[in-house]
Tab-separated table of C-alpha atoms in Angstrom:
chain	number	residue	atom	x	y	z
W	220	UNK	CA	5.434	12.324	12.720
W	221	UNK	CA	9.034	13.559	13.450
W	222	UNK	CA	11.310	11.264	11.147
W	223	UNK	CA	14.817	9.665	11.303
W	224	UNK	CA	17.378	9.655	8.188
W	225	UNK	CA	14.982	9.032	5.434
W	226	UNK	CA	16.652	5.171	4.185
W	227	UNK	CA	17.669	4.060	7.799
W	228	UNK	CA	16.553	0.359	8.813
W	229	UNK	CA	16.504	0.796	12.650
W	230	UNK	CA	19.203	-2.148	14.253
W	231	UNK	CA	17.288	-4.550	16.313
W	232	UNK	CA	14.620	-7.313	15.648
W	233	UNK	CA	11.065	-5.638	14.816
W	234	UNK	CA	8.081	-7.681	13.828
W	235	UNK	CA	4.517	-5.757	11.952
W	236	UNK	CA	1.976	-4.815	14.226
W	237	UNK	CA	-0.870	-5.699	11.720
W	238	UNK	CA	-3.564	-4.167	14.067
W	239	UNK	CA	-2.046	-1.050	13.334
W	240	UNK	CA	-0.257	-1.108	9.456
W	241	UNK	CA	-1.565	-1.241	6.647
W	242	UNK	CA	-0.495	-3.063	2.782
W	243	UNK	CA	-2.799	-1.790	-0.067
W	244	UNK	CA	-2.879	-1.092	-3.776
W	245	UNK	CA	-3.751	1.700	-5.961
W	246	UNK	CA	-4.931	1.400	-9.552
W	247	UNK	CA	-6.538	4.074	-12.141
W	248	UNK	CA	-9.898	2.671	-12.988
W	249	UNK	CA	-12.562	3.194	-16.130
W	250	UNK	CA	-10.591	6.526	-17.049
W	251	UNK	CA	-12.410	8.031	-14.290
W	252	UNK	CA	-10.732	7.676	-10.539
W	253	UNK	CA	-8.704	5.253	-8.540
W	254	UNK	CA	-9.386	1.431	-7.365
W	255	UNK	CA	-7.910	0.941	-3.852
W	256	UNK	CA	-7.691	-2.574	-2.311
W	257	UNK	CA	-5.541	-3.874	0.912
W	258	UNK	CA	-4.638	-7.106	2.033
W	259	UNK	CA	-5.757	-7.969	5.764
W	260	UNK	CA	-3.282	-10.893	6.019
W	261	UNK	CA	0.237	-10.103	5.845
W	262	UNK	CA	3.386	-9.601	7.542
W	263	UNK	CA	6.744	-7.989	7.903
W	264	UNK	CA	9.967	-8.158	9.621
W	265	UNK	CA	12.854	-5.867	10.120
W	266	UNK	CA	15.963	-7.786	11.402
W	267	UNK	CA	20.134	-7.768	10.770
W	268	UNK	CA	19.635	-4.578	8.380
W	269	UNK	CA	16.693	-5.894	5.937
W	270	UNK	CA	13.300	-6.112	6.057
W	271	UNK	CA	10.260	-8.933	4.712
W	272	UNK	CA	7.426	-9.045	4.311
W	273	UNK	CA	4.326	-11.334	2.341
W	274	UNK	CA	0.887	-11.101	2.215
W	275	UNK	CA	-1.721	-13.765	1.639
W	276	UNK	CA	-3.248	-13.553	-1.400
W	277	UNK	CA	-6.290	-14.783	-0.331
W	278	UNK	CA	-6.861	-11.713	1.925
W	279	UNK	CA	-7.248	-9.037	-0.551
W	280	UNK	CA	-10.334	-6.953	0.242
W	281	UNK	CA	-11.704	-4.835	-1.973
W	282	UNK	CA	-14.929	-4.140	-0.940
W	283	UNK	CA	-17.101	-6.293	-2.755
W	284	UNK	CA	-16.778	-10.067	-2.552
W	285	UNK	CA	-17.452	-10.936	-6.052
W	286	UNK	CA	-14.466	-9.669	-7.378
W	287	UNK	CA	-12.217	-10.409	-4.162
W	288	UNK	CA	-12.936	-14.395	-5.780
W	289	UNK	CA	-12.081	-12.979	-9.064
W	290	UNK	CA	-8.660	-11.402	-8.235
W	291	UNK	CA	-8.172	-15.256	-6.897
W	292	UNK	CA	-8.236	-16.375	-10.165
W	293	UNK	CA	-5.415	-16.788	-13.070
W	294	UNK	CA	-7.122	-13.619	-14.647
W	295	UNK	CA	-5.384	-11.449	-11.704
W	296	UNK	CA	-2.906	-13.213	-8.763
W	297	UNK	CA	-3.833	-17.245	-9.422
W	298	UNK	CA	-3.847	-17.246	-5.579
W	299	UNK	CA	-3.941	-21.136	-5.908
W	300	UNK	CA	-0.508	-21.628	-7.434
W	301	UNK	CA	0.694	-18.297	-5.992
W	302	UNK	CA	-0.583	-17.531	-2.115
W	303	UNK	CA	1.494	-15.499	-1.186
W	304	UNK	CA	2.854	-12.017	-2.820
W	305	UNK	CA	6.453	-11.217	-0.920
W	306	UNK	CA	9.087	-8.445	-0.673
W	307	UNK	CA	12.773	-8.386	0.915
W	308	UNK	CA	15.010	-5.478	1.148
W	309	UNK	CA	18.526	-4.393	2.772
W	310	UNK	CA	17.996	-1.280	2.617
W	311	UNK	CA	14.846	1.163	2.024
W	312	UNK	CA	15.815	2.504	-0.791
W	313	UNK	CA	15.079	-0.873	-3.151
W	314	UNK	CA	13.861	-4.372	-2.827
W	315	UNK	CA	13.128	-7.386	-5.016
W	316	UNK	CA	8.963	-7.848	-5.182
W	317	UNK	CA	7.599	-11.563	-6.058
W	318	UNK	CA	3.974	-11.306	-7.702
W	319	UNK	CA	2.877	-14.941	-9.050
W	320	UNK	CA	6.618	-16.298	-8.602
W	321	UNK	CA	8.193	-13.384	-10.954
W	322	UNK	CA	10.817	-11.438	-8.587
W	323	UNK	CA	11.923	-7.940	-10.102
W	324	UNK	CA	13.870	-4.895	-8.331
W	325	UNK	CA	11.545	-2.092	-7.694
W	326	UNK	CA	12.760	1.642	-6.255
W	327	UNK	CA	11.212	2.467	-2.807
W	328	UNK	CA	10.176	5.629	-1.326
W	329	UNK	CA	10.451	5.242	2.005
W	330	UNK	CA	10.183	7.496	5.208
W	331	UNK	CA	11.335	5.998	8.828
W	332	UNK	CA	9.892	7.396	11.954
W	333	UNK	CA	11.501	8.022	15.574
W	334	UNK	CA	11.504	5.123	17.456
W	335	UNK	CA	9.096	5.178	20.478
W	336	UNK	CA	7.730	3.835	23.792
W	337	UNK	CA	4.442	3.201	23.669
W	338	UNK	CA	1.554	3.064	27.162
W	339	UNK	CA	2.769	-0.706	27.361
W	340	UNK	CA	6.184	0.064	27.552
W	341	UNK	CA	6.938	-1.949	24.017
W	342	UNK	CA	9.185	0.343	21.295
W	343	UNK	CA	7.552	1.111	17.945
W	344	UNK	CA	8.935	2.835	14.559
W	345	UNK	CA	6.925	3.316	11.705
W	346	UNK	CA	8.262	2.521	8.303
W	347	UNK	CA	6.037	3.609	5.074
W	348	UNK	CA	6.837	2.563	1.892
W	349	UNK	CA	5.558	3.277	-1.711
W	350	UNK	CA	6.273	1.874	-4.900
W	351	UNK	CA	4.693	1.951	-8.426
W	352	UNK	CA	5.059	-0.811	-10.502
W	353	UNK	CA	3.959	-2.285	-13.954
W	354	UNK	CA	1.073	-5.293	-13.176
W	355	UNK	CA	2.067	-7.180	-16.615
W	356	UNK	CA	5.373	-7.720	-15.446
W	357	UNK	CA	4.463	-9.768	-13.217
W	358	UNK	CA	1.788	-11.508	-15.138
W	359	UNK	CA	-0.882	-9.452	-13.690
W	360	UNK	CA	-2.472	-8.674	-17.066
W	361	UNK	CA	-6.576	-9.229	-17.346
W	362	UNK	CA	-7.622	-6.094	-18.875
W	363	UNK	CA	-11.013	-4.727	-20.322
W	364	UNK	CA	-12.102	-2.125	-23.152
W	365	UNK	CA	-13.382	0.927	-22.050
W	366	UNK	CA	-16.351	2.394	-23.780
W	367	UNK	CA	-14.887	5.437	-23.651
W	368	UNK	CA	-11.684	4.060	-25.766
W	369	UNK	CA	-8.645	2.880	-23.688
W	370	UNK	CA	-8.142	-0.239	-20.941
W	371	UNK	CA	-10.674	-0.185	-17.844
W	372	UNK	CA	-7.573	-0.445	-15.347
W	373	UNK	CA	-4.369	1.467	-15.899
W	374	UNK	CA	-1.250	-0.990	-15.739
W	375	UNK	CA	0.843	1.445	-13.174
W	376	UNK	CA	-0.175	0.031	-9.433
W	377	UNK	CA	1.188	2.075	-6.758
W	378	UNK	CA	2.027	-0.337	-4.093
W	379	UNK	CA	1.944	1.045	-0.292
W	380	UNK	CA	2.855	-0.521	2.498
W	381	UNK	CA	2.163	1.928	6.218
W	382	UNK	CA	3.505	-0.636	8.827
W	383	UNK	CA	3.777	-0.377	12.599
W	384	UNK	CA	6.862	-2.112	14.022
W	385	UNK	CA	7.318	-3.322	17.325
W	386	UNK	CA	11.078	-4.597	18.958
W	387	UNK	CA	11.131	-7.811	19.872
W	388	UNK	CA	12.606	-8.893	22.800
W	389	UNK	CA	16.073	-10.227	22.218
């Protein structure tokens, strides 16, 4: 993927194309590899020079249902009091994340691709982002011993959103 100046929001209105982007989480795990989850309900907009997003709570997937309803609960994202997890930026460099209604800066790496005409005639860029940030923070804290000595999950999450952008007409 050829890309444009690294921190550029392209000018224009652009909404997610969530067929085709992707928000997920990374987490070290038992000591021994990385926990990766997504959300399948979110989206994003790039518009006047800054960019939002959310996703629902409720739509994390991590591959087993049991403890999708457990990172519902208070232990994790309290996704009753706190549906929605949400991000806004004016530039790509930084942004301001909310996780359970605590908003903190976080640094962004961010890459921007040419824009593009797709078969349907519709213009795309795709914007990836990455961030790590510190779960207890933002009150993310339920932790577990190891066996082995140490937590079961690591406290660093790298956050990434991959998302597909399509102008809107104006």
């Amino acid at each position: 993927m050829s890309t444009i100046a690294k921190h550029s929001i392209p000018t224009g209105t652009w909404a997610a194309d969530p067929v085709h982007s992707n928000v997920s989480f990374e987490v070290a795990y038992a000591g021994t590899n990385t926990f990766r989850g997504s959300f399948r309900d979110f989206n994003a907009t790039l518009a006047d020079g800054s960019l939002e997003g959310a996703a629902k709570v409720a739509s994390i997937d991590v591959k087993d249902e049991q403890l999708n309803g457990h990172l519902q609960t208070p232990d994790f994202f309290d996704a009753e009091r706190f549906p929605e997890i949400t991000f806004r930026a004016t530039d790509l460099d930084s942004g301001e994340l909310t996780i359970k209604g605590v908003t903190k800066p976080v640094e962004l790496t961010a890459t921007v691709s040419e824009p593009n005409v797709d078969p349907f005639g519709r213009e795309r860029v795709g914007v990836k982002l990455e961030t790590t940030v510190d779960r207890n923070e933002y009150g993310v804290s339920w932790n577990a011993p190891n066996q082995g000595g140490g937590n079961y999950l690591g406290d660093d999450v790298k956050l990434i959103a991959e998302l597909a952008f399509v102008k809107q007409e104006a």
